[in-house]
mmCIF file of C-alpha atoms in Angstrom:
data_model
loop_
_atom_site.group_PDB
_atom_site.id
_atom_site.type_symbol
_atom_site.label_atom_id
_atom_site.label_comp_id
_atom_site.label_asym_id
_atom_site.label_seq_id
_atom_site.Cartn_x
_atom_site.Cartn_y
_atom_site.Cartn_z
ATOM 1 C CA MET A 1 3.049 7.833 14.194
ATOM 2 C CA LYS A 2 -0.856 6.329 15.221
ATOM 3 C CA ARG A 3 -0.260 2.566 15.072
ATOM 4 C CA PHE A 4 -2.057 1.311 11.581
ATOM 5 C CA PHE A 5 -2.906 -2.339 12.332
ATOM 6 C CA LEU A 6 -4.605 -4.140 15.360
ATOM 7 C CA SER A 7 -3.273 -7.087 16.103
ATOM 8 C CA VAL A 8 -6.141 -9.929 15.374
ATOM 9 C CA ALA A 9 -4.410 -12.956 16.251
ATOM 10 C CA ALA A 10 -6.918 -14.420 18.268
ATOM 11 C CA MET A 11 -9.201 -14.576 15.317
ATOM 12 C CA ALA A 12 -9.155 -16.938 12.155
ATOM 13 C CA ILE A 13 -9.544 -15.803 8.748
ATOM 14 C CA ALA A 14 -12.613 -17.068 7.222
ATOM 15 C CA ALA A 15 -12.278 -15.964 4.154
ATOM 16 C CA ALA A 16 -14.342 -16.587 0.579
ATOM 17 C CA SER A 17 -11.810 -18.488 -1.705
ATOM 18 C CA LEU A 18 -11.686 -16.264 -5.128
ATOM 19 C CA PHE A 19 -8.780 -17.998 -7.009
ATOM 20 C CA ALA A 20 -6.943 -21.148 -7.189
ATOM 21 C CA GLN A 21 -4.906 -22.608 -9.945
ATOM 22 C CA GLU A 22 -1.521 -24.768 -10.834
ATOM 23 C CA LYS A 23 0.749 -23.391 -13.883
ATOM 24 C CA SER A 24 3.684 -23.580 -14.469
ATOM 25 C CA GLY A 25 6.596 -20.663 -14.397
ATOM 26 C CA ILE A 26 5.829 -17.978 -11.469
ATOM 27 C CA PRO A 27 5.596 -14.378 -13.428
ATOM 28 C CA GLU A 28 6.548 -11.445 -11.403
ATOM 29 C CA ASP A 29 3.562 -10.554 -10.735
ATOM 30 C CA VAL A 30 2.354 -13.279 -8.720
ATOM 31 C CA PHE A 31 5.828 -13.944 -7.256
ATOM 32 C CA TYR A 32 5.488 -10.444 -5.458
ATOM 33 C CA LEU A 33 2.288 -8.738 -4.450
ATOM 34 C CA MET A 34 3.035 -5.443 -6.493
ATOM 35 C CA PRO A 35 3.383 -5.514 -10.048
ATOM 36 C CA LYS A 36 6.716 -3.941 -9.732
ATOM 37 C CA PHE A 37 9.278 -2.789 -6.962
ATOM 38 C CA GLY A 38 8.053 0.191 -5.865
ATOM 39 C CA THR A 39 9.169 2.958 -3.502
ATOM 40 C CA GLY A 40 7.358 3.013 -0.199
ATOM 41 C CA PHE A 41 8.262 2.802 3.881
ATOM 42 C CA VAL A 42 8.147 0.278 6.354
ATOM 43 C CA VAL A 43 6.840 0.950 10.153
ATOM 44 C CA TYR A 44 8.635 -1.486 12.839
ATOM 45 C CA GLU A 45 6.368 -1.421 16.039
ATOM 46 C CA GLY A 46 7.979 1.885 17.813
ATOM 47 C CA GLN A 47 10.375 2.981 15.195
ATOM 48 C CA THR A 48 9.843 5.854 12.560
ATOM 49 C CA PRO A 49 9.346 5.167 8.972
ATOM 50 C CA MET A 50 12.029 3.257 6.795
ATOM 51 C CA ARG A 51 11.915 4.311 3.099
ATOM 52 C CA GLY A 52 13.427 2.215 0.319
ATOM 53 C CA LEU A 53 12.835 0.716 -3.105
ATOM 54 C CA LEU A 54 9.972 -2.095 -1.885
ATOM 55 C CA ASN A 55 7.798 -5.453 -2.258
ATOM 56 C CA ILE A 56 6.521 -8.446 -0.956
ATOM 57 C CA CYS A 57 7.016 -11.772 -1.778
ATOM 58 C CA ALA A 58 3.833 -13.966 -1.982
ATOM 59 C CA ILE A 59 5.891 -17.336 -1.664
ATOM 60 C CA ASP A 60 7.446 -16.425 1.675
ATOM 61 C CA ASN A 61 6.014 -13.024 2.572
ATOM 62 C CA SER A 62 9.060 -11.619 3.238
ATOM 63 C CA VAL A 63 9.236 -7.758 2.876
ATOM 64 C CA ARG A 64 11.732 -7.162 -0.002
ATOM 65 C CA PHE A 65 13.873 -3.969 -1.101
ATOM 66 C CA ARG A 66 16.874 -3.577 -2.865
ATOM 67 C CA ASP A 67 19.913 -2.186 -2.348
ATOM 68 C CA SER A 68 22.155 0.809 -3.906
ATOM 69 C CA LYS A 69 23.163 -2.191 -5.999
ATOM 70 C CA GLY A 70 20.299 -3.208 -6.933
ATOM 71 C CA VAL A 71 20.921 -6.354 -5.077
ATOM 72 C CA GLU A 72 17.653 -8.003 -3.569
ATOM 73 C CA MET A 73 17.158 -8.661 0.344
ATOM 74 C CA ALA A 74 14.685 -9.333 3.092
ATOM 75 C CA ALA A 75 14.286 -7.426 5.354
ATOM 76 C CA ASP A 76 14.942 -8.460 9.294
ATOM 77 C CA ASN A 77 12.225 -8.909 12.050
ATOM 78 C CA PRO A 78 9.332 -9.171 9.904
ATOM 79 C CA GLU A 79 6.961 -10.318 13.015
ATOM 80 C CA ALA A 80 7.389 -6.500 14.108
ATOM 81 C CA ILE A 81 6.654 -4.913 11.159
ATOM 82 C CA GLU A 82 2.803 -3.113 11.804
ATOM 83 C CA GLN A 83 2.463 -1.201 8.020
ATOM 84 C CA VAL A 84 3.967 -1.787 4.603
ATOM 85 C CA VAL A 85 3.365 1.073 1.929
ATOM 86 C CA ILE A 86 4.509 0.470 -1.535
ATOM 87 C CA ASP A 87 2.830 3.185 -4.112
ATOM 88 C CA ASN A 88 0.309 4.316 -2.173
ATOM 89 C CA VAL A 89 -0.898 0.373 -1.755
ATOM 90 C CA SER A 90 -1.314 -0.510 1.925
ATOM 91 C CA PHE A 91 -0.812 -3.964 3.337
ATOM 92 C CA ILE A 92 -1.274 -4.879 6.951
ATOM 93 C CA ARG A 93 -0.284 -8.101 9.112
ATOM 94 C CA GLU A 94 -1.750 -11.526 9.842
ATOM 95 C CA GLY A 95 -0.125 -13.816 11.261
ATOM 96 C CA ASP A 96 2.383 -14.275 8.857
ATOM 97 C CA ALA A 97 0.961 -13.112 5.879
ATOM 98 C CA PHE A 98 0.589 -9.578 4.049
ATOM 99 C CA LEU A 99 -2.536 -8.498 2.934
ATOM 100 C CA ARG A 100 -3.628 -6.201 0.365
ATOM 101 C CA LEU A 101 -6.248 -3.664 1.286
ATOM 102 C CA VAL A 102 -8.251 -2.130 -1.068
ATOM 103 C CA PRO A 103 -10.371 0.943 0.217
ATOM 104 C CA MET A 104 -13.988 0.466 -0.455
ATOM 105 C CA SER A 105 -15.684 3.499 1.976
ATOM 106 C CA VAL A 106 -13.573 5.940 3.190
ATOM 107 C CA ALA A 107 -16.840 7.538 5.559
ATOM 108 C CA ASP A 108 -17.093 3.563 6.918
ATOM 109 C CA ASN A 109 -13.407 3.040 7.482
ATOM 110 C CA VAL A 110 -13.904 -0.065 5.654
ATOM 111 C CA SER A 111 -11.376 -1.899 2.304
ATOM 112 C CA VAL A 112 -11.289 -5.207 1.289
ATOM 113 C CA ALA A 113 -8.381 -7.469 2.268
ATOM 114 C CA VAL A 114 -6.834 -9.908 -0.203
ATOM 115 C CA LYS A 115 -4.960 -12.031 0.769
ATOM 116 C CA ARG A 116 -2.146 -13.899 -1.492
ATOM 117 C CA ASP A 117 -0.727 -17.644 -1.233
ATOM 118 C CA VAL A 118 1.776 -19.386 -3.638
ATOM 119 C CA THR A 119 3.306 -22.252 -3.651
ATOM 120 C CA ILE A 120 5.748 -23.957 -5.428
ATOM 121 C CA MET A 121 5.491 -27.634 -6.544
ATOM 122 C CA ASN A 122 8.804 -28.615 -6.448
ATOM 123 C CA ASP A 123 10.133 -30.850 -3.710
ATOM 124 C CA SER A 124 13.476 -29.383 -4.149
ATOM 125 C CA LYS A 125 12.530 -25.353 -4.275
ATOM 126 C CA LYS A 126 15.444 -24.701 -2.154
ATOM 127 C CA GLY A 127 18.143 -25.277 -3.988
ATOM 128 C CA ALA A 128 16.917 -25.775 -7.442
ATOM 129 C CA PHE A 129 14.711 -22.416 -7.112
ATOM 130 C CA GLY A 130 17.260 -20.360 -6.623
ATOM 131 C CA MET A 131 16.018 -17.784 -4.053
ATOM 132 C CA GLU A 132 18.581 -17.577 -1.240
ATOM 133 C CA THR A 133 21.980 -17.688 -0.972
ATOM 134 C CA GLN A 134 24.273 -17.128 1.704
ATOM 135 C CA THR A 135 26.395 -13.585 2.030
ATOM 136 C CA THR A 136 28.876 -13.256 4.365
ATOM 137 C CA ALA A 137 27.950 -10.795 6.768
ATOM 138 C CA VAL A 138 24.589 -8.489 7.676
ATOM 139 C CA GLN A 139 23.889 -6.496 4.878
ATOM 140 C CA GLU A 140 22.200 -3.100 5.977
ATOM 141 C CA TYR A 141 20.653 0.049 3.684
ATOM 142 C CA SER A 142 18.312 2.926 4.677
ATOM 143 C CA GLY A 143 18.023 1.572 7.860
ATOM 144 C CA PHE A 144 17.095 -2.150 6.507
ATOM 145 C CA SER A 145 19.032 -5.157 7.416
ATOM 146 C CA SER A 146 19.099 -8.776 6.382
ATOM 147 C CA THR A 147 21.238 -11.490 7.880
ATOM 148 C CA ASN A 148 22.810 -14.131 6.125
ATOM 149 C CA ARG A 149 20.146 -13.547 3.612
ATOM 150 C CA MET A 150 20.296 -12.795 -0.317
ATOM 151 C CA TYR A 151 17.731 -12.975 -2.676
ATOM 152 C CA LEU A 152 17.947 -13.206 -6.568
ATOM 153 C CA LEU A 153 14.785 -13.632 -9.305
ATOM 154 C CA ASP A 154 15.254 -16.170 -11.857
ATOM 155 C CA ASP A 155 13.248 -14.624 -14.766
ATOM 156 C CA THR A 156 14.167 -18.281 -16.458
ATOM 157 C CA ARG A 157 12.097 -20.880 -13.829
ATOM 158 C CA GLU A 158 9.902 -22.691 -14.931
ATOM 159 C CA PHE A 159 8.731 -24.674 -12.034
ATOM 160 C CA PRO A 160 5.082 -25.414 -11.431
ATOM 161 C CA TYR A 161 2.992 -23.470 -8.655
ATOM 162 C CA ARG A 162 -0.455 -22.712 -7.584
ATOM 163 C CA MET A 163 -1.994 -19.592 -6.600
ATOM 164 C CA SER A 164 -4.956 -18.713 -4.415
ATOM 165 C CA GLU A 165 -6.486 -15.512 -3.263
ATOM 166 C CA THR A 166 -8.672 -14.910 -0.613
ATOM 167 C CA ALA A 167 -10.395 -11.791 0.790
ATOM 168 C CA SER A 168 -12.126 -10.671 4.340
ATOM 169 C CA LEU A 169 -13.623 -7.210 5.082
ATOM 170 C CA PHE A 170 -10.987 -4.699 7.148
ATOM 171 C CA LYS A 171 -13.080 -2.509 9.150
ATOM 172 C CA ASP A 172 -11.686 -0.264 11.738
ATOM 173 C CA GLY A 173 -8.378 -2.601 12.354
ATOM 174 C CA ALA A 174 -10.642 -5.595 12.643
ATOM 175 C CA LEU A 175 -10.347 -8.481 9.642
ATOM 176 C CA MET A 176 -13.538 -9.955 9.495
ATOM 177 C CA PRO A 177 -15.255 -12.455 7.255
ATOM 178 C CA MET A 178 -17.284 -11.728 4.043
ATOM 179 C CA SER A 179 -21.003 -12.798 5.230
ATOM 180 C CA LYS A 180 -24.067 -11.224 4.515
ATOM 181 C CA ARG A 181 -23.971 -9.934 8.232
ATOM 182 C CA ASN A 182 -20.669 -8.490 8.034
ATOM 183 C CA CYS A 183 -21.208 -6.894 4.446
ATOM 184 C CA GLN A 184 -24.540 -5.218 6.162
ATOM 185 C CA ARG A 185 -22.563 -3.866 9.015
ATOM 186 C CA CYS A 186 -19.576 -2.841 6.562
ATOM 187 C CA PHE A 187 -21.944 -1.435 4.258
ATOM 188 C CA PRO A 188 -24.868 -0.036 5.927
ATOM 189 C CA LYS A 189 -26.679 1.588 3.078
ATOM 190 C CA ALA A 190 -27.127 -1.226 0.901
ATOM 191 C CA LYS A 191 -28.525 -3.665 3.582
ATOM 192 C CA ASP A 192 -31.555 -4.327 1.411
ATOM 193 C CA ALA A 193 -29.357 -4.705 -1.590
ATOM 194 C CA ILE A 194 -27.004 -7.233 0.229
ATOM 195 C CA GLU A 195 -30.197 -9.017 1.001
ATOM 196 C CA ALA A 196 -31.677 -9.586 -2.161
ATOM 197 C CA TYR A 197 -28.253 -10.797 -2.766
ATOM 198 C CA PHE A 198 -27.684 -13.059 -0.723
ATOM 199 C CA LYS A 199 -30.995 -14.408 -0.934
ATOM 200 C CA ASP A 200 -30.426 -15.645 -4.704
ATOM 201 C CA HIS A 201 -26.190 -16.179 -3.820
ATOM 202 C CA LYS A 202 -24.966 -18.251 -1.258
ATOM 203 C CA LYS A 203 -21.905 -16.630 -1.215
ATOM 204 C CA MET A 204 -19.852 -13.937 -2.483
ATOM 205 C CA PRO A 205 -18.353 -14.059 -6.051
ATOM 206 C CA ALA A 206 -16.000 -16.642 -7.157
ATOM 207 C CA GLU A 207 -13.468 -14.091 -8.681
ATOM 208 C CA LEU A 208 -11.416 -11.678 -7.370
ATOM 209 C CA ASP A 209 -12.803 -8.857 -9.704
ATOM 210 C CA ALA A 210 -16.459 -9.582 -9.726
ATOM 211 C CA LEU A 211 -16.528 -9.648 -5.191
ATOM 212 C CA LEU A 212 -14.551 -6.203 -5.527
ATOM 213 C CA ALA A 213 -16.982 -4.815 -7.918
ATOM 214 C CA LEU A 214 -20.222 -5.532 -6.104
ATOM 215 C CA CYS A 215 -18.197 -4.454 -2.822
ATOM 216 C CA LYS A 216 -17.844 -1.005 -4.904
ATOM 217 C CA GLU A 217 -21.535 -0.990 -5.632
ATOM 218 C CA TRP A 218 -22.923 -1.544 -2.031
ATOM 219 C CA ALA A 219 -20.135 0.929 -0.908
ATOM 220 C CA GLN A 220 -21.567 3.840 -2.709
#
């Protein structure tokens, strides 16, 4: 299988800051990168895809799967994961984080890569948050393994949290900041429109939905 993701470890991801706020109580669609667990696959370096019921935790960026009993586990060796696809949504690795790809132009092979950061505003989050408990042995399911870690989602938790999302351009396996030059490189048919936009605005829209809509317009 052709390698999906090219490492960009040497490059800092200078992204546009899109959304940040502090709230109480972490909803599932913030805790996870997908609204719910979905059918998908994980590709480890040099291995065939492993399929299962998957999601990705936005707090620790672990790839989660559920075993045959519905117990939530975290996949081992996350640094060896090259690609994750859940319900046809693709994610790439950048450092320790997984970024969701939003396709913009198939012809130009351009997507917007969205990174979410969720911070628990609680010093005792490890014990009080109830995320992690110890298991007695290595757990394995459908090719996945999780050594001494089992994760549980407590729907009643009410800890304050802060969430922010940043976006970068992703073209031909490389991440790029949302600059005028990079936008013109990724959307060559809209160079004039991009020039006009940046003449009136110093940066991309602050809201993610507005930014994605603008990129889609340029991609047409």
